[in-house]
Coordinates of C-alpha atoms and ligand atoms in Angstrom, one line a residue:
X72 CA -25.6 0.3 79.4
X73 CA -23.7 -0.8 82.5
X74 CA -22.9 -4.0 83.0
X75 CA -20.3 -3.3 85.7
X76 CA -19.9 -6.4 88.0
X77 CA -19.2 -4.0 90.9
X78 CA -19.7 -0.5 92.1
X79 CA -16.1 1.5 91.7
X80 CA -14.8 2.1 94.9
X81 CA -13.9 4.6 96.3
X82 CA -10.3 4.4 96.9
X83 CA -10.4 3.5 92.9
X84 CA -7.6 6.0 90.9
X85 CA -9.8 8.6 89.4
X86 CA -8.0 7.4 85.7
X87 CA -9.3 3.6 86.2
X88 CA -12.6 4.8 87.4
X89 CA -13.1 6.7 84.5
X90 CA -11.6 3.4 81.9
X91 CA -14.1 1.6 83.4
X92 CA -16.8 3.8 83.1
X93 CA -15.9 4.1 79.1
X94 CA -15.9 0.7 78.9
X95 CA -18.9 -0.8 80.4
X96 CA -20.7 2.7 79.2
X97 CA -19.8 1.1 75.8
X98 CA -21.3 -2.7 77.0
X99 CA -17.7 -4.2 77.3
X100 CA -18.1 -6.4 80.6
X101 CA -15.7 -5.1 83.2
X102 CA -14.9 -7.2 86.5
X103 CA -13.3 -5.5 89.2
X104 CA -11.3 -6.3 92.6
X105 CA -13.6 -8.2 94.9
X106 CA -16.2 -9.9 92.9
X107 CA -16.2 -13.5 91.7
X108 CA -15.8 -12.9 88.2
X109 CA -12.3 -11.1 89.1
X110 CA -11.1 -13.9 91.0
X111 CA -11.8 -16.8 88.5
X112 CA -10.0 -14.6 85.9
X113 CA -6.9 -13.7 87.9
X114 CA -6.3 -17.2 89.0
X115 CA -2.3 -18.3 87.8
X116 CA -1.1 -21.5 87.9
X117 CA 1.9 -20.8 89.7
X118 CA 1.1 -19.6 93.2
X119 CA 4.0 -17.0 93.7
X120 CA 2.5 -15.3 90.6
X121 CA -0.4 -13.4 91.8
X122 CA -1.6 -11.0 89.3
X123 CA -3.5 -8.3 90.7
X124 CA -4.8 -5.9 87.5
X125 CA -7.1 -2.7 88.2
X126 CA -9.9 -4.8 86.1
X127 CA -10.8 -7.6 84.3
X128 CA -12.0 -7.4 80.5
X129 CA -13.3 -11.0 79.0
X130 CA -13.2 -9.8 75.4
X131 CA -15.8 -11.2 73.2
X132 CA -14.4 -10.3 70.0
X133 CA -11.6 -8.2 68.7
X134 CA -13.4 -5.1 68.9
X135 CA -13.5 -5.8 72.7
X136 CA -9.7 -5.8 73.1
X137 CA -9.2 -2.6 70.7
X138 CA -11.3 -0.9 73.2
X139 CA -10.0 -1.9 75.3
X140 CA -6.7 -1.2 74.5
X141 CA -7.6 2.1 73.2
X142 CA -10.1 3.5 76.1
X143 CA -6.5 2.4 78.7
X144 CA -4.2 4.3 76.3
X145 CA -6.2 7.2 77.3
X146 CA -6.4 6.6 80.6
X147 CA -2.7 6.0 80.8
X148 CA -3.1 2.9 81.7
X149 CA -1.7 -0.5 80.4
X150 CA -2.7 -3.4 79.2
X151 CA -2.1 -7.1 79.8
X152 CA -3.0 -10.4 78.7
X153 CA -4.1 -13.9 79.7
X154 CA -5.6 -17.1 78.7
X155 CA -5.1 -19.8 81.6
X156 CA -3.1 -18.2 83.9
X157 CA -0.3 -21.0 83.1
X158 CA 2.2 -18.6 82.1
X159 CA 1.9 -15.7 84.3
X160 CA 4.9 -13.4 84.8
X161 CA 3.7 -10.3 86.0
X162 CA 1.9 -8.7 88.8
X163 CA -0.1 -5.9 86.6
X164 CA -0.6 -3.7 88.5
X165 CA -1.8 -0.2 86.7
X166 CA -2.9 -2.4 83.7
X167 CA -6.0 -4.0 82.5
X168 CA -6.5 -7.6 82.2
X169 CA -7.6 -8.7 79.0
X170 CA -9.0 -12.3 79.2
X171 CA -9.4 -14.2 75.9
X172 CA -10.8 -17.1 78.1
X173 CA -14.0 -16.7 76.6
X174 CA -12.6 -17.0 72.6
X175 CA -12.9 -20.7 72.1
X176 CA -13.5 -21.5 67.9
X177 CA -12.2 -24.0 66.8
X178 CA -12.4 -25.4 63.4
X179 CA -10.5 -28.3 61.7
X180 CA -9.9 -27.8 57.9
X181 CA -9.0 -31.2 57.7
X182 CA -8.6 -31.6 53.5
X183 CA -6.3 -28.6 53.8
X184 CA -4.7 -29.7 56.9
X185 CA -4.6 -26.4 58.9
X186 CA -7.0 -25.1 61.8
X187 CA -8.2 -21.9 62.6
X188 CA -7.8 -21.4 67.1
X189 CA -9.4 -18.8 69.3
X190 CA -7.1 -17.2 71.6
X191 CA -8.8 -18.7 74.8
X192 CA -8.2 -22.3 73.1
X193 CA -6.2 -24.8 75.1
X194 CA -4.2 -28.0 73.0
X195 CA -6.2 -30.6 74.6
X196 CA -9.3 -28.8 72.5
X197 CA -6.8 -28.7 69.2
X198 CA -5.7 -32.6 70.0
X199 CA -9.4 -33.9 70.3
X200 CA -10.2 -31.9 67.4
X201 CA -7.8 -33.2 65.1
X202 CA -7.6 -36.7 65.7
X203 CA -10.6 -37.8 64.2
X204 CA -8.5 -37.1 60.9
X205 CA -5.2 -38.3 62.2
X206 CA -3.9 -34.8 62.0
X207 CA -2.2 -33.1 65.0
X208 CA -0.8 -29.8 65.9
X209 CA 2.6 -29.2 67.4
X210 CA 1.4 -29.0 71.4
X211 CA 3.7 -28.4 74.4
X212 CA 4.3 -31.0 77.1
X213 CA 1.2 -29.8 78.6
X214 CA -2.2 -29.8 76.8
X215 CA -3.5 -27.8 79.3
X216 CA -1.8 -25.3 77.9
X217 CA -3.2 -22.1 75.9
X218 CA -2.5 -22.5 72.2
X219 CA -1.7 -19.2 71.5
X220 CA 0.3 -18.0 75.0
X221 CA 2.9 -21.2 74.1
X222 CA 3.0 -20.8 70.3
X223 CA 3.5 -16.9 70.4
X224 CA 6.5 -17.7 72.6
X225 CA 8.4 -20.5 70.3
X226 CA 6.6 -24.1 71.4
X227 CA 8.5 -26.2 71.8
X228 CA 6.7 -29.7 72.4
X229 CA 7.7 -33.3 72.8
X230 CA 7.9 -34.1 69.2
X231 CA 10.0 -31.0 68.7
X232 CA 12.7 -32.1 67.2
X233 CA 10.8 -33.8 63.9
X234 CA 8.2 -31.1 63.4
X235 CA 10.0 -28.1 64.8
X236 CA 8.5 -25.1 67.0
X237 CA 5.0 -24.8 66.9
X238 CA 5.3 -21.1 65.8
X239 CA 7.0 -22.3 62.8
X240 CA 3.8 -24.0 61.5
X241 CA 1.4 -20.5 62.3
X242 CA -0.3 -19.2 58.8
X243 CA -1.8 -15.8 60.0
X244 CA -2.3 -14.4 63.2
X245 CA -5.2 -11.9 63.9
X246 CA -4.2 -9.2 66.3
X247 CA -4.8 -6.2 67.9
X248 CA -1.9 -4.1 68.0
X249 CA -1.5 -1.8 70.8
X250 CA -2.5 1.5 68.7
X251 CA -6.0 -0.5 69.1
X252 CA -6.0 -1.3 65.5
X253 CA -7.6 -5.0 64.7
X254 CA -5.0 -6.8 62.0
X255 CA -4.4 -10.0 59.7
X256 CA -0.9 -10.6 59.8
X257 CA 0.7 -13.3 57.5
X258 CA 3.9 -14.2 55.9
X259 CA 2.7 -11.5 53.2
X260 CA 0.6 -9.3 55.2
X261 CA 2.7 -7.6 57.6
X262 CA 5.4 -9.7 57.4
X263 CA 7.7 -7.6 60.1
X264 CA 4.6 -8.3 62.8
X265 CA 4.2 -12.2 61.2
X266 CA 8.2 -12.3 62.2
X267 CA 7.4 -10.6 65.9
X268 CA 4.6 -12.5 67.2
X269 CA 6.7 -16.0 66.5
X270 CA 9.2 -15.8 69.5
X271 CA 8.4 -12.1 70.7
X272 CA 5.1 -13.4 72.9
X273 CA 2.4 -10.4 73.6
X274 CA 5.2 -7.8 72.7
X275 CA 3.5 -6.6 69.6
X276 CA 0.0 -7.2 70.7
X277 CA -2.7 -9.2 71.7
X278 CA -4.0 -12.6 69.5
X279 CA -7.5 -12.7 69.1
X280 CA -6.9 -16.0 66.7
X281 CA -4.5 -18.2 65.1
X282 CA -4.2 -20.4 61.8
X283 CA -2.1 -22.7 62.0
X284 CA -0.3 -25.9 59.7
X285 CA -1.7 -29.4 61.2
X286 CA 0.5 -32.1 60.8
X287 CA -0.2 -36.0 59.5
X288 CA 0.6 -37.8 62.6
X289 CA -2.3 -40.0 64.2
X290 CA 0.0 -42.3 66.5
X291 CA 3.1 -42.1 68.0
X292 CA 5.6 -45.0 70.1
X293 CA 6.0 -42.6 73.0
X294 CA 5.7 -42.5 76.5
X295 CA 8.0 -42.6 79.6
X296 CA 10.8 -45.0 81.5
X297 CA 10.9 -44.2 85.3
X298 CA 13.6 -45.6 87.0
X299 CA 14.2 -45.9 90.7
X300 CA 16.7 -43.4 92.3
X301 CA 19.2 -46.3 92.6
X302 CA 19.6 -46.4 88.8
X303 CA 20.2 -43.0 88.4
X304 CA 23.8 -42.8 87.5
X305 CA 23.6 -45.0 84.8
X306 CA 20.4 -43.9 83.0
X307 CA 21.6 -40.4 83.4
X308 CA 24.8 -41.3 81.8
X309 CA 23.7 -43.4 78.9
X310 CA 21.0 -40.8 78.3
X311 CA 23.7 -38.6 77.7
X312 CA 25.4 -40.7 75.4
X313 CA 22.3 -42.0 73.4
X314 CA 21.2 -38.6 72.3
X315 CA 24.5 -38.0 70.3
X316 CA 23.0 -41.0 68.5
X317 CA 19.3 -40.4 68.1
X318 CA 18.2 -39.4 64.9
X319 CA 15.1 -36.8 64.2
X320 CA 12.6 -39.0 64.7
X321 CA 13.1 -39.0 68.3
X322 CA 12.3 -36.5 70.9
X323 CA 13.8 -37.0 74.2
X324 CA 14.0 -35.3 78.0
X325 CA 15.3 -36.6 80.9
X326 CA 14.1 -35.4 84.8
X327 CA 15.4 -36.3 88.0
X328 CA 12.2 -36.5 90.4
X329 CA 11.4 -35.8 93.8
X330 CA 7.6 -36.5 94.1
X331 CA 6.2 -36.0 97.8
X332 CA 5.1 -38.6 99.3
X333 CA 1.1 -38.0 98.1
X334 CA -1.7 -40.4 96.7
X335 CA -1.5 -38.4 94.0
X336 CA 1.5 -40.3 92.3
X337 CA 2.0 -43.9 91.5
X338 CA 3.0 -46.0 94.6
X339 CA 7.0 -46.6 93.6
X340 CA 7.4 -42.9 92.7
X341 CA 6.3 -41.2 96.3
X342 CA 8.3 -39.6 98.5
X343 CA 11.5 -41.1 96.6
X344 CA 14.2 -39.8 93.9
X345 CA 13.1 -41.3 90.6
X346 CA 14.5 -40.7 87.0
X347 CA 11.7 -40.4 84.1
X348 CA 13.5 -40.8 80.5
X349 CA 10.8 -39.2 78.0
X350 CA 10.2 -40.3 74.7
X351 CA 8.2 -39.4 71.1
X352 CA 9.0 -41.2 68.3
X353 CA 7.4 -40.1 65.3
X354 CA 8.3 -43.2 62.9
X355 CA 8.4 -46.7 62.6
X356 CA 7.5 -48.0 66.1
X357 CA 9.5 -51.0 65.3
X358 CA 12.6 -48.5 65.0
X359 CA 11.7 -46.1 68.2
X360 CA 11.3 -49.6 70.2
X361 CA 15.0 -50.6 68.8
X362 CA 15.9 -46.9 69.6
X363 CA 14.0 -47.0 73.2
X364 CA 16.0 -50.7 73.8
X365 CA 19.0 -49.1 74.8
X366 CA 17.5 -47.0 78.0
X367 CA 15.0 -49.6 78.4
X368 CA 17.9 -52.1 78.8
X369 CA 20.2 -50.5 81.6
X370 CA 17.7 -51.4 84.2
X371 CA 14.6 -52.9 85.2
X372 CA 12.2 -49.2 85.1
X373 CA 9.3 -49.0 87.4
X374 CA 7.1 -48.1 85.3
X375 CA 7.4 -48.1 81.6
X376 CA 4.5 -46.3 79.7
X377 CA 6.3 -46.4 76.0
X378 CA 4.3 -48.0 73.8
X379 CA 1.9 -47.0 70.6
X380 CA -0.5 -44.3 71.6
X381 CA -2.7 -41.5 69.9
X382 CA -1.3 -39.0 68.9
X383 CA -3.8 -36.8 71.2
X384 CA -2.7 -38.6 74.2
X385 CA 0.3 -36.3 73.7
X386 CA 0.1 -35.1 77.6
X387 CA 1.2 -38.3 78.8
X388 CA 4.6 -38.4 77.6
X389 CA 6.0 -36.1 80.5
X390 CA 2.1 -36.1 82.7
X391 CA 3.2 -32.9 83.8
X392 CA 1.0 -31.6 86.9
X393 CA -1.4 -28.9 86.2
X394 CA -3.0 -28.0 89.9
X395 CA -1.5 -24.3 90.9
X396 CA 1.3 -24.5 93.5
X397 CA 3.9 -22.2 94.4
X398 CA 6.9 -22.8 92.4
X399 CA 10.4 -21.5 92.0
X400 CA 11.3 -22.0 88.0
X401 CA 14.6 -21.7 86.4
X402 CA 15.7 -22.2 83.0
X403 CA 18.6 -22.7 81.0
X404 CA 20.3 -23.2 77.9
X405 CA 23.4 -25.8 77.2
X406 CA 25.3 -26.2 74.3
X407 CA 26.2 -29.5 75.2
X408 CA 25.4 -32.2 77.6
X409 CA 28.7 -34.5 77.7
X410 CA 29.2 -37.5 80.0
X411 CA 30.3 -34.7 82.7
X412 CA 27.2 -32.8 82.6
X413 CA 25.4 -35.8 83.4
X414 CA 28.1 -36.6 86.6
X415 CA 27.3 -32.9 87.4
X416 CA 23.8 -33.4 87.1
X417 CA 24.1 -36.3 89.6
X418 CA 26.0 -34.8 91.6
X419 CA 23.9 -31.9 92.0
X420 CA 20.6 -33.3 92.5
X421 CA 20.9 -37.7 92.3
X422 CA 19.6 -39.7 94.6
X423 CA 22.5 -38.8 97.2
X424 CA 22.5 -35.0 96.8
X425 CA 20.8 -32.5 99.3
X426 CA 18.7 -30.2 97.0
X427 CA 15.7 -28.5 97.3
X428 CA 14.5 -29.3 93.5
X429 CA 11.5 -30.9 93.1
X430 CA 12.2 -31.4 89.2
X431 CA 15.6 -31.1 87.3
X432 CA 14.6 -31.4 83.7
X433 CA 17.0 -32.0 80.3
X434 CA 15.6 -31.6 76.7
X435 CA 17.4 -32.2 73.9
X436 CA 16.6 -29.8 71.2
X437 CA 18.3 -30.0 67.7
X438 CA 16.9 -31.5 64.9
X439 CA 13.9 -29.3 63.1
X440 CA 14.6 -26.6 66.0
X441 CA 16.8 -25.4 64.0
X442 CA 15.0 -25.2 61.0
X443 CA 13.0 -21.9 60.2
X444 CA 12.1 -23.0 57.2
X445 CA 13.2 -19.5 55.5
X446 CA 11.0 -17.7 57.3
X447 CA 12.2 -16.2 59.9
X448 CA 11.3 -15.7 63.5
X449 CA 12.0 -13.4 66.6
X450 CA 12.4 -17.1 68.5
X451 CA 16.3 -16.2 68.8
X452 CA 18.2 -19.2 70.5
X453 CA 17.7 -22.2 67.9
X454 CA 21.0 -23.4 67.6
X455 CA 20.8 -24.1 71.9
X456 CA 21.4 -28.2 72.0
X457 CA 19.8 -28.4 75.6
X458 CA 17.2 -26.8 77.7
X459 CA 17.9 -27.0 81.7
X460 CA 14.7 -26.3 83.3
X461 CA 14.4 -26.9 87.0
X462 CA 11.0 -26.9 89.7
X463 CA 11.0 -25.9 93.6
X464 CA 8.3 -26.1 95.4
X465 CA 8.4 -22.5 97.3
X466 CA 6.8 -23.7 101.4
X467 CA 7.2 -20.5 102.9
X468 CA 9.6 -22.6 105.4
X469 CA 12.5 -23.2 102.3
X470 CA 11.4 -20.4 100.2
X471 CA 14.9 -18.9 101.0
X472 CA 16.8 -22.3 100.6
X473 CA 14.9 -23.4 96.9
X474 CA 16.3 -20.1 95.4
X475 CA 19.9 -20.3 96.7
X476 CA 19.2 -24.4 95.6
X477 CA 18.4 -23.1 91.9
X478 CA 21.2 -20.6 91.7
X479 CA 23.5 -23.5 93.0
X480 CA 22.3 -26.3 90.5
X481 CA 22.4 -23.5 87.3
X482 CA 26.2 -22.2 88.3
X483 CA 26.7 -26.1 88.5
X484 CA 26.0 -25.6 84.5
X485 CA 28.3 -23.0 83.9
X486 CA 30.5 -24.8 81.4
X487 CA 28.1 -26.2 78.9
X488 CA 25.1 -23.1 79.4
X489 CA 25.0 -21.0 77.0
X490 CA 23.6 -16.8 76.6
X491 CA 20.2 -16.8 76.3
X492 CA 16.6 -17.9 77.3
X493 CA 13.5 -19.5 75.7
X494 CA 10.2 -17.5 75.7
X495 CA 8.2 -20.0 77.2
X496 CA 10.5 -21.3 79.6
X497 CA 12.2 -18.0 81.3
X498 CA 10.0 -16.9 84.3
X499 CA 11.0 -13.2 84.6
X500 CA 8.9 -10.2 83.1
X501 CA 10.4 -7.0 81.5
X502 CA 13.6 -6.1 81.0
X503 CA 15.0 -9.0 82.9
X504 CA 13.1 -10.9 80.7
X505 CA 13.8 -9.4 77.2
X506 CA 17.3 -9.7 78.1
X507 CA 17.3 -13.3 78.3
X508 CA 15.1 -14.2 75.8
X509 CA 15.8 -11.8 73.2
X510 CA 19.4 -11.6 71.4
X511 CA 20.3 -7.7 71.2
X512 CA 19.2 -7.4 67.5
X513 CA 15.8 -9.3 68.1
X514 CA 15.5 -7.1 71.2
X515 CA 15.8 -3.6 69.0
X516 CA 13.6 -4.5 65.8
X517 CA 10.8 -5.6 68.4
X518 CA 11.3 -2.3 70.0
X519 CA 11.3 -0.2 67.0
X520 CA 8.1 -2.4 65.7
X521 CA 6.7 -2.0 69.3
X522 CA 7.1 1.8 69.0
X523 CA 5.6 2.2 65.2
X524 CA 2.3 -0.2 66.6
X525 CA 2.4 0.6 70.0
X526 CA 3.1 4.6 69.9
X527 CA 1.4 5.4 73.1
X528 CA 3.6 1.7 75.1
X529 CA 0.3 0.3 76.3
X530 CA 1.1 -3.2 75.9
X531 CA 2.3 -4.3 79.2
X532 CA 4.2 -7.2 77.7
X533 CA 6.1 -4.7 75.5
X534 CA 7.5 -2.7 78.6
X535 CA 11.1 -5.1 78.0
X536 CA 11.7 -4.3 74.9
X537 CA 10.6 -0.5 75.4
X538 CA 13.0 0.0 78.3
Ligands
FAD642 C1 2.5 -27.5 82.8 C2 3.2 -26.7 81.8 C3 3.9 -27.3 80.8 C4 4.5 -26.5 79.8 N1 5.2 -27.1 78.8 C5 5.7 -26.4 77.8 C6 6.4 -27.0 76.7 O1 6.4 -28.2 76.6 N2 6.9 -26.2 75.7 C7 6.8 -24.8 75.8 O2 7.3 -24.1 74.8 N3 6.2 -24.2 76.8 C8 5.7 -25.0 77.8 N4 5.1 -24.4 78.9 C9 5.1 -22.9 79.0 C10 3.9 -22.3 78.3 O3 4.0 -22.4 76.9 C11 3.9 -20.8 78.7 O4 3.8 -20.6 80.0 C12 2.7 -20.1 78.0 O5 2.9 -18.7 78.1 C13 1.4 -20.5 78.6 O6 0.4 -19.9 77.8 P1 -1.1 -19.8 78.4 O7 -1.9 -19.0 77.4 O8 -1.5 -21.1 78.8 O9 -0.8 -18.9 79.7 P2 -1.3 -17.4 80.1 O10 -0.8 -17.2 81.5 O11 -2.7 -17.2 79.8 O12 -0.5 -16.5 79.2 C14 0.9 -16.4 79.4 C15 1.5 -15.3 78.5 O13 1.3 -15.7 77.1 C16 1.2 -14.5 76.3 N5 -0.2 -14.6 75.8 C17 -1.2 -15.3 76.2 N6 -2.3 -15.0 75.4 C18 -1.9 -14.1 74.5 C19 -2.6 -13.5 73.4 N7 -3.9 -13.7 73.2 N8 -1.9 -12.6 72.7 C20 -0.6 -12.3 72.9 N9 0.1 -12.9 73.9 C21 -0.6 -13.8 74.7 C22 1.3 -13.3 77.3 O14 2.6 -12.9 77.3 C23 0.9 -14.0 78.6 O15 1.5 -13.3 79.7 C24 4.5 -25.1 79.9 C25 3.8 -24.5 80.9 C26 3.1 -25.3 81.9 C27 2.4 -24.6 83.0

């Protein structure tokens, strides 16, 4: 049967022709360049991240994607993955899209507190899913977000730092590794892939679904402070101070903001600096509202969203914006963030600072980060006390002036960063980006796993740690 949503062209490579052929000769539905399907499959989040594969596969099952994988190993082709398109990194070219999109269970085991996730599953599914028991999973800022792209990679959410990464709480992963062979991998079952796929991303191969640990949290005192660019210097500096202070319970980022001046944002935020202190308390909100008192005190905020909310209102902590735009990202680790980092910060990008960032963020990690709970992970950079992450917008007009602006702000780190990258937050692809994620032993046990699963290097995401 053909179910090819195009004819082949014919400037087509003779090799891709003939993968597609297999594939949709075998009824696996194949999009190509040019036709709708393609297009709503390719889309990234990020603008300057075009992907542009030879085809598209929307896997229905696992036997899909070990076709998949095992009809481009043939062909010499590669293979690449995607959920969303929020996390794009590559351009793919010579590799085969695999789109989980289209694998969306979901079911609550809520007496035994864990869920079982389709690959193509985003949080806000998992949050609505869960709250009817007052359970939660460990989501990112974003609940937009695919489940499996941000928990392969680490996860590390705004209640981080009481329940730990979000790969920490995965039970078994099923996977297709890229020798096409269809796996269950738990702590038991393959333990050197169940150590791989937390922290290595698609290195090792691609998730068809995920169990994963729900935890008891129905509410949370959480929200955000936003205070006008005026008051930066002193929230930024009793931020800094404060989170020497704040115990486990409390999850906390900071971000300097310029918003343009758009509808689209709250009147006293447009076209302004602004300064949003987050916050996720997972106790007593009678102690996170002492806790909150001293940021809440240092000046009147301009809006101040911290109060009791559901647990699956999560997203609104840091209401990060989801429509694609093109955006220059940068990340960072810091072993510290002292009263000077926070001058620096100011004086890098507060209110009286020419920059071209659109967002300077600060996380403070710590707490159940560093926990593994004796099971260790390929997520290498725990012990990292801050994560730097910062947002240009690229207009074609500054796209030369945001990337000088970035490197300009990140050398303004240099004292307090650290070696070293998370997953989830490091923008690059291949070897750029195994070297910054990946310390040099992680880096060679996933490439001797990659070669023993992966003997033919079709997984596209491997191609760092191959190298
Ligand atoms: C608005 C926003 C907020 C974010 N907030 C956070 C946060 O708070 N904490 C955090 O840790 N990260 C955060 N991230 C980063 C996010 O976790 C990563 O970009 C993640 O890769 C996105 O996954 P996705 O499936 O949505 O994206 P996709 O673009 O679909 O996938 C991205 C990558 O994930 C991997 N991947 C996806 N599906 C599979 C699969 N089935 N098998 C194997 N590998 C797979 C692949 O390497 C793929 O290239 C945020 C991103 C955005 C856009």
């Amino acid at each position: 049967m053909t179910i090819l949503s195009s004819p082949i062209s014919a400037d087509y490579r003779p090799a891709t022709a003939a993968a597609v052929t297999v594939l949709s000769d075998a009824g696996v539905p194949v999009h190509l360049p040019g036709t709708e399907a393609y297009t709503a499959l390719t889309g990234t989040s990020n603008l300057t991240k075009a992907i542009r594969p030879v085809a598209v596969v929307p896997v229905r099952d696992p036997e899909d994607v070990s076709r998949t994988v095992r009809v481009a190993a043939s062909a010499g082709l590669r293979v690449a993955v995607q959920s969303t398109g929020h996390g794009a990194t590559e351009t793919m070219q010579d590799a085969i899209l695999v789109s989980t999109a289209a694998l969306d269970e979901l079911t609550v085991h809520a007496d035994e507190h864990w869920a079982r996730i389709g690959a193509g599953v985003r949080w806000a599914a998992v949050l609505e899913a869960c709250a009817p028991y007052g359970l939660a999973g460990l989501a990112g800022s974003s609940p937009d977000v695919g489940v499996v792209g941000y928990l392969t990679g680490g996860g590390l959410g705004p209640v981080a730092r009481t329940h730990g990464l979000a790969s920490d709480t995965v039970r078994a992963f099923e996977v297709v590794t890229g020798d096409g062979v269809a796996r269950r991998v738990t702590a038991t079952n393959h333990p050197e892939l169940f150590w791989g796929l937390r922290g290595g991303k698609g290195t090792l191969g691609i998730v068809t679904a995920v169990e994963i640990d729900l935890i008891e949290q129905a509410e949370l005192y959480a929200g955000a402070l936003w205070f006008a660019g005026a008051d930066a210097s002193a929230v930024v500096r009793t931020w800094s101070r404060w989170c020497d202070v704040l115990p486990e319970a409390g999850t906390t980022s900071i971000a300097v903001m310029r918003l343009p001046d758009l509808d689209v944002f709250p009147e006293p935020l447009r076209g302004t600096t602004s300064v949003a202190v987050r916050f996720a308390w997972t106790g007593d909100p009678a102690v996170g509202e002492e806790m909150i008192r001293a940021i809440r005190s240092v000046a009147p905020p301009l809006i101040d969203t911290v109060q009791v909310m559901p647990y699956a209102a999560l997203g609104d902590v840091h209401s990060d914006p989801i429509d694609p735009m093109p955006l220059h990202e940068h990340h960072s680790l810091l072993d510290a963030f002292p009263l000077e980092a926070a001058d620096r910060l100011l004086e890098l990008v507060g209110p009286d600072a020419q920059t071209a960032q659109a967002m300077v963020e600060v996380r403070q990690l710590g707490g159940k980060v560093l926990d593994d709970g004796g099971v260790p992970s390929a997520f290498p950079y725990r012990d990292a006390a801050f994560s730097l992450f910062t947002i240009g917008v690229m207009v074609p007009e500054i796209a030369q002036v945001v990337t000088r602006d970035t490197a300009r702000v990140h050398d303004g780190f240099a004292q307090w960063a650290r070696d070293g990258g998370l997953p989830n937050f490091t923008g690059s692809a291949g070897p750029l980006w195994a070297q910054r994620v990946f310390t040099p032993p992680v880096a060679r046990r996933l490439q001797t796993l990659s070669m023993v699963y992966d003997p033919d290097a079709v997984l596209l995401a491997a191609r760092g740690v191959r190298s």
